[in-house]
PDB file of C-alpha atoms in Angstrom:
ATOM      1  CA  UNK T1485     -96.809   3.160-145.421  1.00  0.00           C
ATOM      2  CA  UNK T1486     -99.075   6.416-143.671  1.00  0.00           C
ATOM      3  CA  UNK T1487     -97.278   6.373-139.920  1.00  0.00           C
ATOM      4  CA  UNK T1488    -100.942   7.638-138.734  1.00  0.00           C
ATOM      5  CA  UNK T1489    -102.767   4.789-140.123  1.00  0.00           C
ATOM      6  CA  UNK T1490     -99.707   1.976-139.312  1.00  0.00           C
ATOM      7  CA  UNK T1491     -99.564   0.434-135.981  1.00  0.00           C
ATOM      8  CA  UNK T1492     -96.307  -0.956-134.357  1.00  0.00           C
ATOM      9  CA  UNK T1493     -94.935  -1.747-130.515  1.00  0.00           C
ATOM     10  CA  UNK T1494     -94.034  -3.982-128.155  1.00  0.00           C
ATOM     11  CA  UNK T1495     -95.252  -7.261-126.501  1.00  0.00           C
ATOM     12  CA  UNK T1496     -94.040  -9.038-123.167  1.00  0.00           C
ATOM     13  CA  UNK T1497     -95.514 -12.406-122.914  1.00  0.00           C
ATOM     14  CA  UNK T1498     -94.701 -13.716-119.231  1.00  0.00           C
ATOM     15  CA  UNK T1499     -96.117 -16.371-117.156  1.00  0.00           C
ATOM     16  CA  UNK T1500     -95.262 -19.539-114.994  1.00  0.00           C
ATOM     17  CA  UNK T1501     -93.169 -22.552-116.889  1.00  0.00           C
ATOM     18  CA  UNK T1502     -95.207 -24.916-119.025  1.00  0.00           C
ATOM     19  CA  UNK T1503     -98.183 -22.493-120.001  1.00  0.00           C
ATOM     20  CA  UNK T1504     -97.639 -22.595-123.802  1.00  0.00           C
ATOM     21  CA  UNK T1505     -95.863 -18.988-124.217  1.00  0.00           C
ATOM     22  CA  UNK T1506     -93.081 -20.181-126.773  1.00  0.00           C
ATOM     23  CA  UNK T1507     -95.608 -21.881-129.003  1.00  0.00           C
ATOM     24  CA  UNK T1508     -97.689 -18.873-128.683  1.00  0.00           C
ATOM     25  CA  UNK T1509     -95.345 -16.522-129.764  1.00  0.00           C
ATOM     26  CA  UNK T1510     -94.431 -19.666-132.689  1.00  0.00           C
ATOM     27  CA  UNK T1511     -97.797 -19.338-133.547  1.00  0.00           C
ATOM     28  CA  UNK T1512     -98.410 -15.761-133.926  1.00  0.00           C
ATOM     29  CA  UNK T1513     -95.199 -14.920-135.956  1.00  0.00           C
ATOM     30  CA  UNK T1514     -95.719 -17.788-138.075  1.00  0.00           C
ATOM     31  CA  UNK T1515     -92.144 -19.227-137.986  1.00  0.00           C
ATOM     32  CA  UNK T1516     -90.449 -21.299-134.895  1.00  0.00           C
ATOM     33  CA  UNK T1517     -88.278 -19.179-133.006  1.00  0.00           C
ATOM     34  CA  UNK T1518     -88.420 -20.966-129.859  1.00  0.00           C
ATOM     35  CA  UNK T1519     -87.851 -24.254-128.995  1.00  0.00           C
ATOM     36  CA  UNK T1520     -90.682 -25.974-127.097  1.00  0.00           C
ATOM     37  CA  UNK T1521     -90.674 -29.066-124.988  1.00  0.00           C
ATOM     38  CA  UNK T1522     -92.357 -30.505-122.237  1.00  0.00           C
ATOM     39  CA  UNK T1523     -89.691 -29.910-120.047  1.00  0.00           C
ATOM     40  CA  UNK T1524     -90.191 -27.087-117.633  1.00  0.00           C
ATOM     41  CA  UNK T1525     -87.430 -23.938-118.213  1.00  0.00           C
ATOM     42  CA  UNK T1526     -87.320 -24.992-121.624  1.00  0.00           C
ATOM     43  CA  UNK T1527     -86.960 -20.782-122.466  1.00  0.00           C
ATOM     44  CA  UNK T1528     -83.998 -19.601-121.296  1.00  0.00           C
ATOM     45  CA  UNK T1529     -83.779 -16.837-123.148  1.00  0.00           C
ATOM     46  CA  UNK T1530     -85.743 -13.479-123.758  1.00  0.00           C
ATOM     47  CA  UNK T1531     -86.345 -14.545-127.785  1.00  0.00           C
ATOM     48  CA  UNK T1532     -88.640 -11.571-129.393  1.00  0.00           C
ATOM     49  CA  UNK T1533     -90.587 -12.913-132.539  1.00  0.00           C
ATOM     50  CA  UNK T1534     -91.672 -10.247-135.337  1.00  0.00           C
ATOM     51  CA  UNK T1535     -95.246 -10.290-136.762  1.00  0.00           C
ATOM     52  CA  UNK T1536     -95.228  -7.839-139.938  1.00  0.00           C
ATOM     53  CA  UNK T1537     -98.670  -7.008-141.659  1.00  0.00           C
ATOM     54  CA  UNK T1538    -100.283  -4.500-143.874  1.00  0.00           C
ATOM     55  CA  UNK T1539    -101.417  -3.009-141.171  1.00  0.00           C
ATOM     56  CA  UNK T1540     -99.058  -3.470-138.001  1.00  0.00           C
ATOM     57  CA  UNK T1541     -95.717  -4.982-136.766  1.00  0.00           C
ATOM     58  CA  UNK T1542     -95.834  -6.719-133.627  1.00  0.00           C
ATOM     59  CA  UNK T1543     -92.574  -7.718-131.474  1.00  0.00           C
ATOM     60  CA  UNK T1544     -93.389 -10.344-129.130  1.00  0.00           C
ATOM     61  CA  UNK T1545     -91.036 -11.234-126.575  1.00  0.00           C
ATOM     62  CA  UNK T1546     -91.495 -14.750-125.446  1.00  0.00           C
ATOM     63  CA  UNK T1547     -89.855 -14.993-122.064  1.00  0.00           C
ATOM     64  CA  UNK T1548     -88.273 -17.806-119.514  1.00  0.00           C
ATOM     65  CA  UNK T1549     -90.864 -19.441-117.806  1.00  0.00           C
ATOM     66  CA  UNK T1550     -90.805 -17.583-113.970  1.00  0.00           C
ATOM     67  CA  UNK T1551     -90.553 -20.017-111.189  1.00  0.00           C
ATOM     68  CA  UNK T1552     -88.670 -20.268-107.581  1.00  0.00           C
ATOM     69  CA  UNK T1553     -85.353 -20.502-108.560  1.00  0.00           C
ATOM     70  CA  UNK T1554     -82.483 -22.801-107.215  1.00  0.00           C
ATOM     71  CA  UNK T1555     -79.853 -21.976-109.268  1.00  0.00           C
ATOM     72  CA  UNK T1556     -77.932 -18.852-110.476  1.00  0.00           C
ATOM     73  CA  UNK T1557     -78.905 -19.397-114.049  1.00  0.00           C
ATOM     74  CA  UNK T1558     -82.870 -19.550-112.672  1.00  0.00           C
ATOM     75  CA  UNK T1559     -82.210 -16.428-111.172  1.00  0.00           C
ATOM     76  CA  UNK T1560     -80.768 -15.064-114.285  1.00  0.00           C
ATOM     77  CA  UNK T1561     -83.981 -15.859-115.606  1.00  0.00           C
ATOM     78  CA  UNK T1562     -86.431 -14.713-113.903  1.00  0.00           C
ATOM     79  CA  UNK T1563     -84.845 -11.585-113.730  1.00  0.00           C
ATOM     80  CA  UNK T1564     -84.980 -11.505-117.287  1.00  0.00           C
ATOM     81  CA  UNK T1565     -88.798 -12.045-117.588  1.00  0.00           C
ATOM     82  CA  UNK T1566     -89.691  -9.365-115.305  1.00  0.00           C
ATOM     83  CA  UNK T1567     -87.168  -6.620-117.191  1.00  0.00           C
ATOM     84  CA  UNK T1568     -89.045  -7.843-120.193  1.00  0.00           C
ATOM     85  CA  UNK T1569     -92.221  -6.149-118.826  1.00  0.00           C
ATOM     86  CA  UNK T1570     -89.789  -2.683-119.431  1.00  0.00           C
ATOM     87  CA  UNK T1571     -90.043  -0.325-122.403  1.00  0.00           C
ATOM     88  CA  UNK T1572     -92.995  -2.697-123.967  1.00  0.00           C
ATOM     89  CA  UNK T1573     -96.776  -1.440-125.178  1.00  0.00           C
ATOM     90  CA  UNK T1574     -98.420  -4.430-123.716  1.00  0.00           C
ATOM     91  CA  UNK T1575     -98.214  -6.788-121.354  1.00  0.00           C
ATOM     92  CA  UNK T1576     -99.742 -11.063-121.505  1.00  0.00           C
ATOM     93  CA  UNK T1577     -99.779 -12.767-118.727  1.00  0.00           C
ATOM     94  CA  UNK T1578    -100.299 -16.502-119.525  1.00  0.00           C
ATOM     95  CA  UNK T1579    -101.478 -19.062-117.187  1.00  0.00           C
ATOM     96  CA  UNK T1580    -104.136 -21.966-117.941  1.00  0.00           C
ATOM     97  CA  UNK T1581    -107.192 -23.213-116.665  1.00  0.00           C
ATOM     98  CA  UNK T1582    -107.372 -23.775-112.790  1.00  0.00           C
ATOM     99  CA  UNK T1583    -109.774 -24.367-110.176  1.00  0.00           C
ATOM    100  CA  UNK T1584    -107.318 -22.580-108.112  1.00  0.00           C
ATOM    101  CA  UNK T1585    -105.174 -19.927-108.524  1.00  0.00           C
ATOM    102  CA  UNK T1586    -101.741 -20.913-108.497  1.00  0.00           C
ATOM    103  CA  UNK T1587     -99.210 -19.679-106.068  1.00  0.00           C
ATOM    104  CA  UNK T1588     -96.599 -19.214-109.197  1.00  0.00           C
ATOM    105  CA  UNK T1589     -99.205 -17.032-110.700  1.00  0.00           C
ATOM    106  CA  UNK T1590    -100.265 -15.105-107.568  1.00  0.00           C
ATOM    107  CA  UNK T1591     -96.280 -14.102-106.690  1.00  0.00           C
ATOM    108  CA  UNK T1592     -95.494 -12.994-109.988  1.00  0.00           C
ATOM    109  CA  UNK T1593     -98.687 -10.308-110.291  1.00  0.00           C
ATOM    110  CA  UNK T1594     -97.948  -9.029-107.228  1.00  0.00           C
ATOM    111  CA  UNK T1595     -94.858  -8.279-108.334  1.00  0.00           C
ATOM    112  CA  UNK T1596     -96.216  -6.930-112.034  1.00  0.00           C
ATOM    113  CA  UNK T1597     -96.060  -3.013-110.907  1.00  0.00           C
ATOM    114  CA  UNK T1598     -97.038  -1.882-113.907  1.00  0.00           C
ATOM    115  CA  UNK T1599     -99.211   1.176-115.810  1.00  0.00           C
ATOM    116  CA  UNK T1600     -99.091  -0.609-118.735  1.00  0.00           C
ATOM    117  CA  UNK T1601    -101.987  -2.656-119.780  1.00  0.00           C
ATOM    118  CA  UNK T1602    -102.001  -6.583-118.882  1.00  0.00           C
ATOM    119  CA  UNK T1603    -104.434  -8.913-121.036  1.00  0.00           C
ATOM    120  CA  UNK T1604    -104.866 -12.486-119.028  1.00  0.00           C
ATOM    121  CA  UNK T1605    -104.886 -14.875-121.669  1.00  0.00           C
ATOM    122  CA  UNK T1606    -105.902 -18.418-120.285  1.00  0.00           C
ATOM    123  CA  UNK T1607    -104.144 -20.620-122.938  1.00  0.00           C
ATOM    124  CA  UNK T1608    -104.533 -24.571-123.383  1.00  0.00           C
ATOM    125  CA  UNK T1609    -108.773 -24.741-123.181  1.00  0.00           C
ATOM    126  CA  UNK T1610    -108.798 -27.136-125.444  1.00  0.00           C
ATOM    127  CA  UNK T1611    -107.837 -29.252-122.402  1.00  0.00           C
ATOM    128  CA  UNK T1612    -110.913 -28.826-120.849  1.00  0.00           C
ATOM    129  CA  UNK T1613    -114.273 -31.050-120.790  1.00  0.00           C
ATOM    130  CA  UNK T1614    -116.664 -28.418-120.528  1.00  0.00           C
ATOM    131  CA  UNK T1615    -115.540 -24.495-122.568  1.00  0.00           C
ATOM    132  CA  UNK T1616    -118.241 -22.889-120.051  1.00  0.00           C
ATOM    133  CA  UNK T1617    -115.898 -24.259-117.195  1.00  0.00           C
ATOM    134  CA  UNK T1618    -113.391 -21.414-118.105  1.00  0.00           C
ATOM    135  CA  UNK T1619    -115.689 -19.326-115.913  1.00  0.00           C
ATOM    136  CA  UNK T1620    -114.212 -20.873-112.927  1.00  0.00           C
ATOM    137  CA  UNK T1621    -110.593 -19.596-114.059  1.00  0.00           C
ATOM    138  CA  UNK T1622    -111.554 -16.406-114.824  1.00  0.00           C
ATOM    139  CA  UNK T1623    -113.661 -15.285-111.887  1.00  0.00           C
ATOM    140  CA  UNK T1624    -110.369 -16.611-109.444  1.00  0.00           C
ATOM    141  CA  UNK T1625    -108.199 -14.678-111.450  1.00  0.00           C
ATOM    142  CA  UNK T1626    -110.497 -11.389-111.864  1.00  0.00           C
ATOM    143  CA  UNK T1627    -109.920 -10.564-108.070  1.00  0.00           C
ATOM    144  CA  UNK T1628    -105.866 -10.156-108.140  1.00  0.00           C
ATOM    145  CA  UNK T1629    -105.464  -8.240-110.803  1.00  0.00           C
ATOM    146  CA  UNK T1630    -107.084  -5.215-112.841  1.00  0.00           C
ATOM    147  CA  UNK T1631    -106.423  -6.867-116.145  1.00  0.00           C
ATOM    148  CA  UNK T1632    -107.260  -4.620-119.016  1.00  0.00           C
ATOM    149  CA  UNK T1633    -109.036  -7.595-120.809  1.00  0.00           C
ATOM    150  CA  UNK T1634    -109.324 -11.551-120.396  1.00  0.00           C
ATOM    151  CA  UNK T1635    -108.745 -14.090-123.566  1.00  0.00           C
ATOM    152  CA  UNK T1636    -109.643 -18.052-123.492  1.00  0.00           C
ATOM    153  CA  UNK T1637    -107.257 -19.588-125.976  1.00  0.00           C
ATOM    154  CA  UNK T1638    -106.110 -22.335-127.749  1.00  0.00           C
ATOM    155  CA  UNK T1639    -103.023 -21.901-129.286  1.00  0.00           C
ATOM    156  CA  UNK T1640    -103.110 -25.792-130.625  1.00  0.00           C
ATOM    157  CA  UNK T1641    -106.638 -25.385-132.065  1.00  0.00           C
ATOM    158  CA  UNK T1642    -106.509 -21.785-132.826  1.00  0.00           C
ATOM    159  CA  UNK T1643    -108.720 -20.727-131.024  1.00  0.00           C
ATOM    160  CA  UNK T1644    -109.578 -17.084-130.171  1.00  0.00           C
ATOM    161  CA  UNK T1645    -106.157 -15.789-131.831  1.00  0.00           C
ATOM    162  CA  UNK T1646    -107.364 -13.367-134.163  1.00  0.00           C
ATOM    163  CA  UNK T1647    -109.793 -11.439-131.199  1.00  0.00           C
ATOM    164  CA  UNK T1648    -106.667 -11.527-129.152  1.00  0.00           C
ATOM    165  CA  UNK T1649    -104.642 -10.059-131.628  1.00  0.00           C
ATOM    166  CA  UNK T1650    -107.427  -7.131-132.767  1.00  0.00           C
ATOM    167  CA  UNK T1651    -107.289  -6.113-129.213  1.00  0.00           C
ATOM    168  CA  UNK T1652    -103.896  -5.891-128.949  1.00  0.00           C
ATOM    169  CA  UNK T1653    -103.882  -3.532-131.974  1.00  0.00           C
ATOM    170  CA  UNK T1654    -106.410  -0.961-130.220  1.00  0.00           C
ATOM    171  CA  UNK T1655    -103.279  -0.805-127.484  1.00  0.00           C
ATOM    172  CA  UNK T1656    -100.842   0.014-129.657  1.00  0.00           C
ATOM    173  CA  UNK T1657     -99.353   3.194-130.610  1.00  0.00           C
ATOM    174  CA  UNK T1658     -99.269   4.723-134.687  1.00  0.00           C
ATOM    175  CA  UNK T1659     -95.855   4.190-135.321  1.00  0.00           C
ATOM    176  CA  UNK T1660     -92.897   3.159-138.041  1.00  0.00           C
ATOM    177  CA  UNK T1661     -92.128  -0.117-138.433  1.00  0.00           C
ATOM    178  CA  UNK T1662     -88.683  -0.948-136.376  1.00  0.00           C
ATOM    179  CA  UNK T1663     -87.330  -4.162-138.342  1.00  0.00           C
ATOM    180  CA  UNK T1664     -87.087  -5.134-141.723  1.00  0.00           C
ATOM    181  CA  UNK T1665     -90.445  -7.222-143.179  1.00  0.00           C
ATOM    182  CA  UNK T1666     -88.245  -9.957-143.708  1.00  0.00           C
ATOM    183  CA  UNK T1667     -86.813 -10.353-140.030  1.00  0.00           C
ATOM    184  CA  UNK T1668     -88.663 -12.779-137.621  1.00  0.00           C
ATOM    185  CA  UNK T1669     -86.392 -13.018-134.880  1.00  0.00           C
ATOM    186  CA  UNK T1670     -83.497 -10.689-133.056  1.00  0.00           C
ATOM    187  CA  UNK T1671     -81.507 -13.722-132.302  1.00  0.00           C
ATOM    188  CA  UNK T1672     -78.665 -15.152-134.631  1.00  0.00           C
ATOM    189  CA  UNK T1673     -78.183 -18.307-136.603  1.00  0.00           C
ATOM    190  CA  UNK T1674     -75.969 -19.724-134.214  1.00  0.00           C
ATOM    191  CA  UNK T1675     -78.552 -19.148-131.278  1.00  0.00           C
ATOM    192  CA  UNK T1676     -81.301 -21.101-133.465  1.00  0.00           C
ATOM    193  CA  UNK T1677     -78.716 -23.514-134.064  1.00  0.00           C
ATOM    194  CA  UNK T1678     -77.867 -24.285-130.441  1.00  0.00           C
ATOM    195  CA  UNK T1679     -81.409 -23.885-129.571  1.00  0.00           C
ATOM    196  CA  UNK T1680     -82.421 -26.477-131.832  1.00  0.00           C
ATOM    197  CA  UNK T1681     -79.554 -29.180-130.627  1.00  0.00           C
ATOM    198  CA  UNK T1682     -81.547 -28.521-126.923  1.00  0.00           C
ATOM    199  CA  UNK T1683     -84.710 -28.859-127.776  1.00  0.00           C
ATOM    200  CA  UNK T1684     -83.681 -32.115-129.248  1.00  0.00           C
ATOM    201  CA  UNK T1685     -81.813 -32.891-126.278  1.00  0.00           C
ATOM    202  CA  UNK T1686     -84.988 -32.185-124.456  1.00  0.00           C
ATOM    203  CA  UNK T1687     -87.164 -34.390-126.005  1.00  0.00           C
ATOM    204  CA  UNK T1688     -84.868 -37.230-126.281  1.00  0.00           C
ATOM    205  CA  UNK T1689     -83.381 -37.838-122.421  1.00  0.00           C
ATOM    206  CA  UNK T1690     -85.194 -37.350-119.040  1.00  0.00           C
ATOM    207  CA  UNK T1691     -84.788 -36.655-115.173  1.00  0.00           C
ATOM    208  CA  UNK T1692     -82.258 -33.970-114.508  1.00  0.00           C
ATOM    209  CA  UNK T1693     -80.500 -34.467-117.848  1.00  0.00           C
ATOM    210  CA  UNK T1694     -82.700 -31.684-119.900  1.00  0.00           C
ATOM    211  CA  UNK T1695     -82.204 -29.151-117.098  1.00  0.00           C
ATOM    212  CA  UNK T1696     -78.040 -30.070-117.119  1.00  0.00           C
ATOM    213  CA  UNK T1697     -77.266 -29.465-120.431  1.00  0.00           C
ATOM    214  CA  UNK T1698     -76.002 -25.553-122.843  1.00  0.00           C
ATOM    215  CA  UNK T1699     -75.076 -25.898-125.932  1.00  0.00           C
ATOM    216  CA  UNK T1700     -72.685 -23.902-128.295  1.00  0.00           C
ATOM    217  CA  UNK T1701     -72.029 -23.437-131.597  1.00  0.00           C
ATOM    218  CA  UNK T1702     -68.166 -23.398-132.077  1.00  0.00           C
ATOM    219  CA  UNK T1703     -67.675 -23.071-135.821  1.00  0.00           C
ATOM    220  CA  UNK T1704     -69.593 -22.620-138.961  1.00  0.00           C
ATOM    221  CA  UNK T1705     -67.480 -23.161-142.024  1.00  0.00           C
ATOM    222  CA  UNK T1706     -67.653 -23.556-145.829  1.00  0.00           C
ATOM    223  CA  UNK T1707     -67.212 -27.275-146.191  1.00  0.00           C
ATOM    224  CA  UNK T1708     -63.908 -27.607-148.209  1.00  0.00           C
ATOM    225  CA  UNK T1709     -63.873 -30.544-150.392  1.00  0.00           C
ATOM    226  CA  UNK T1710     -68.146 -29.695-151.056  1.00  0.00           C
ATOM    227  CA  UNK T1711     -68.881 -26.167-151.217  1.00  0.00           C
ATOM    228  CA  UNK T1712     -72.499 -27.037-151.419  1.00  0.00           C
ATOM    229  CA  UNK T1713     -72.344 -28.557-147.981  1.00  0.00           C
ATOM    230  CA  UNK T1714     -71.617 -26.061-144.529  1.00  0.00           C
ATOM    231  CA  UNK T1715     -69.030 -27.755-141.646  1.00  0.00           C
ATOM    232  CA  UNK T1716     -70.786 -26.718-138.334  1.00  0.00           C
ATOM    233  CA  UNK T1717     -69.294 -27.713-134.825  1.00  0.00           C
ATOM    234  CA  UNK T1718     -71.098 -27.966-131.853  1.00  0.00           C
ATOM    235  CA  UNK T1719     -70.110 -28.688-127.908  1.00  0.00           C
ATOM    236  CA  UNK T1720     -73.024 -29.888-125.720  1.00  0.00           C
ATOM    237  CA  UNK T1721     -71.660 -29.313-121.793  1.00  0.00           C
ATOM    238  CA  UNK T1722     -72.976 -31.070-118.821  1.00  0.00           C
ATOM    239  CA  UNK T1723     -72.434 -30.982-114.878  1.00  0.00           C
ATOM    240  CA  UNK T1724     -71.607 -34.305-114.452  1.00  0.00           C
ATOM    241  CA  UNK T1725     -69.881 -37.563-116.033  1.00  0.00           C
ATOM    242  CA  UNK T1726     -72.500 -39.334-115.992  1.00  0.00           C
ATOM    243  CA  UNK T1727     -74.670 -36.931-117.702  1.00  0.00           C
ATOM    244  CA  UNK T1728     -72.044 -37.276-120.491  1.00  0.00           C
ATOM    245  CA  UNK T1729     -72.605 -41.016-120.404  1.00  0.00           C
ATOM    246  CA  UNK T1730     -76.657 -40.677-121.122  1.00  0.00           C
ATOM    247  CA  UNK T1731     -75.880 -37.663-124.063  1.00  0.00           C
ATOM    248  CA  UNK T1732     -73.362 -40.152-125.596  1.00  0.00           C
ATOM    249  CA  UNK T1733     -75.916 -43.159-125.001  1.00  0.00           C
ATOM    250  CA  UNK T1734     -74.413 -47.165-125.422  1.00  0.00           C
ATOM    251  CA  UNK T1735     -72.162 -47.194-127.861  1.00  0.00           C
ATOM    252  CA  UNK T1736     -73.285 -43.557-129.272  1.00  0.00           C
ATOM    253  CA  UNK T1737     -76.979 -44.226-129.822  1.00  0.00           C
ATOM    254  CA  UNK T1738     -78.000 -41.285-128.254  1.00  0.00           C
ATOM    255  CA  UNK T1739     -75.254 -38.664-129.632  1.00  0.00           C
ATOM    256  CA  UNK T1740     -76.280 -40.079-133.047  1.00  0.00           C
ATOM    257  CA  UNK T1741     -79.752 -39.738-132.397  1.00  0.00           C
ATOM    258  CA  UNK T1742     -79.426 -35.755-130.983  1.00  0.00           C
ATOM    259  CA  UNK T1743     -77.350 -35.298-134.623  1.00  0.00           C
ATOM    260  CA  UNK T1744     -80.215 -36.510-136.417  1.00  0.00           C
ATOM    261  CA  UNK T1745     -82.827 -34.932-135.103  1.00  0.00           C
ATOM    262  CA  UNK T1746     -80.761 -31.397-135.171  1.00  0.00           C
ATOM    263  CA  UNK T1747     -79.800 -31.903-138.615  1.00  0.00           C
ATOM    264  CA  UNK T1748     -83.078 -31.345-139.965  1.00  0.00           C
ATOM    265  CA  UNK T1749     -83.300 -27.480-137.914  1.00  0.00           C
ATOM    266  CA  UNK T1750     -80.238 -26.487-138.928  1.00  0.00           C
ATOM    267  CA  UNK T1751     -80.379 -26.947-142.228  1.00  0.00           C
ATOM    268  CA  UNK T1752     -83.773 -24.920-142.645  1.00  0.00           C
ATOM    269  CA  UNK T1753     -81.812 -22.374-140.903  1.00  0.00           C
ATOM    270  CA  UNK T1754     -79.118 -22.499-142.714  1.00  0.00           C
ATOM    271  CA  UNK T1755     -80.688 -22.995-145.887  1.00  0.00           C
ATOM    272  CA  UNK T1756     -78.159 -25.379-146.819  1.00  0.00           C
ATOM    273  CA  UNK T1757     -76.884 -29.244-146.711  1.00  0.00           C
ATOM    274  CA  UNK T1758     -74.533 -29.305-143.566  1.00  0.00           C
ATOM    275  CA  UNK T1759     -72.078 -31.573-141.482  1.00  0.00           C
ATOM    276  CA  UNK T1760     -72.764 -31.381-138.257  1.00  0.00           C
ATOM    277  CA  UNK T1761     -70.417 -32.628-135.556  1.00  0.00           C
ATOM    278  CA  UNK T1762     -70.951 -32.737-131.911  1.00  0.00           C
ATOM    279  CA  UNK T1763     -68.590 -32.949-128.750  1.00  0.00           C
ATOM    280  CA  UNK T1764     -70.056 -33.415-125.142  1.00  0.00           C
ATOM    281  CA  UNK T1765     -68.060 -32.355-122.529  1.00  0.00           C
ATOM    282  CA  UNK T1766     -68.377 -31.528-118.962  1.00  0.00           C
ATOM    283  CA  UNK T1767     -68.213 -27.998-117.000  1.00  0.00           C
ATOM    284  CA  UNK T1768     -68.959 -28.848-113.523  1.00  0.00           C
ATOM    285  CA  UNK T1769     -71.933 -27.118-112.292  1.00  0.00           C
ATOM    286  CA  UNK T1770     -71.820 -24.504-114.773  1.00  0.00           C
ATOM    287  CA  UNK T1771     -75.238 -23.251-113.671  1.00  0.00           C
ATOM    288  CA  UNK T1772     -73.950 -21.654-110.504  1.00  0.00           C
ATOM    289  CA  UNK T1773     -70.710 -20.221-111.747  1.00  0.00           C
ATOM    290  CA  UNK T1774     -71.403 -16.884-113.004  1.00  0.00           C
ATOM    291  CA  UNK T1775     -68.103 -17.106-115.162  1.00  0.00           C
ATOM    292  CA  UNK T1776     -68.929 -20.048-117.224  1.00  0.00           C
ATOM    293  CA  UNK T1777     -72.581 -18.664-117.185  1.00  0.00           C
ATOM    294  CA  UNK T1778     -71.098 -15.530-119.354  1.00  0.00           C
ATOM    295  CA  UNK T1779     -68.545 -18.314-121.042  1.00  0.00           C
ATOM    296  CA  UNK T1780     -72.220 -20.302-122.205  1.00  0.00           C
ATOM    297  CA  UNK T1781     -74.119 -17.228-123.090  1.00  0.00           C
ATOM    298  CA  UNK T1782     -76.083 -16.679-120.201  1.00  0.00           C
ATOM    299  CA  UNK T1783     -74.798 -13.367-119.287  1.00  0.00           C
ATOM    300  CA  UNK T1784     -78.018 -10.595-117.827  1.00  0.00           C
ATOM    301  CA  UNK T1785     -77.671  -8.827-121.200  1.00  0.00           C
ATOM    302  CA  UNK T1786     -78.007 -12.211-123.198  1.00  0.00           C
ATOM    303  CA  UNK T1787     -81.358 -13.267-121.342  1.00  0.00           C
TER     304      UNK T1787
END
């Protein structure tokens, strides 16, 4: 590998909740390393997602969705999408197409102080009747910020990737590569892990449930009477009892169900056959104590 002819650096990818930034960064590494949902907040976590190739390597951080926050956790996290924007190469903001510009979006470039450049990349077209309509989006969007370039994309249809990607090449600096070709993700097993309980928690209850719940990985052990099998233990905390009552579900339809589903993740991460068991219990408001924050993982050197 020639150092003058190799590309590598790094990518914050920030933007209001809901704009498609985790299945971007999905997308462009090739692998899932962040959970997506419907659910806004679904990131909680800065998660950075390595793209290797011939000719570059590209860590993307994907980032918690920034929004007015009500909570201390919320404020964890938007303080952890902004320091994201820190010691990168290149900066995406994300937003989709508008008539309007958003208030979300307006507050959070007028807080981007930045040198560095910032590509707008206007994600989820596919959504829209008419591609010309885009226009609309960009000119609003044009007059708050000096963006450095402007991308229309589809990260479901694929859409305009590869230009977006060249360009962010030509910002890049000639450098080593920093990880191993083989790495996708900075995070652990046991992160995916209790990632991938969530996101199944996520899509499977509703209201304030998705928003209530952390989840952590206890244990991960050899299975002792299989050895082909690996023993992992899991605790899902919620806020309230009867939070606990919709996880659990009538006579543990719903705890069975989250299994199920989380199974099928965890073994692909694992790369094994694996018991999973699952305890719910409850940590009253967890998501304003800053001790059981840190307890949960959410400490500002974690997000």
């Amino acid at each position: 590998m020639q150092i003058d002819t190799f590309k590598s650096g790094f990518v914050a990818v920030i933007g209001r909740p809901n704009v498609g930034k985790s299945t971007f960064v999905n997308h462009m590494v090739g692998k899932k390393i962040a959970i997506i949902s419907d659910k806004p907040q679904t990131t909680r976590n800065r998660i950075l997602g390595i793209l290797t190739t011939k000719e570059a390597q590209i860590a993307f951080t994907d980032t918690p969705g920034i929004h007015k926050p009500h909570t201390e956790l919320g404020r964890r996290m938007v303080h952890a999408s902004y320091e994201a924007t820190s010691g990168v190469d290149c900066i995406l903001f994300m937003t989709t197409p508008v008539k309007e510009v958003l208030k979300g979006d307006e507050i959070i470039l007028s807080n981007l102080k930045t040198k560095l450049p910032v590509f707008l990349v206007i994600n989820k077209v596919d959504q829209l009747k008419k591609f010309k309509d885009i226009d609309l989006t960009i000119a609003k969007y044009m007059n708050l910020y000096p963006f450095t370039g402007i991308y229309p994309i589809s990260v479901l249809e694929n859409k305009n990737l590869d230009h977006l990607y060249k360009d962010i090449l030509t910002v890049l600096p000639f450098g080593p590569k920093y990880y191993p070709d083989e790495m996708s993700s900075d995070h652990s097993n046991r992160f995916l892990m209790a990632e991938a309980i969530r996101e199944k928690i996520l899509h499977l209850t509703s209201e304030e449930v998705p928003h209530s719940i952390a989840c952590v990985i206890d244990h991960i052990e050899e299975c002792p009477t299989n050895s082909s099998y690996m023993d992992v233990f899991a605790t899902i905390y919620v806020e309230r009892d009867s939070q606990k009552k919709i996880i659990l579900g009538k006579n543990g339809t719903m705890i069975k169900a989250i299994k199920t589903a989380s199974m099928q993740d965890i073994k692909k991460i694992l790369n094994s056959k694996i018991h999973l068991e699952l305890w719910v219990k409850v940590k009253k408001d967890w998501k304003d104590r800053p001790n059981d924050l840190s307890n949960l993982g959410y400490t500002p050197d974690s997000l």
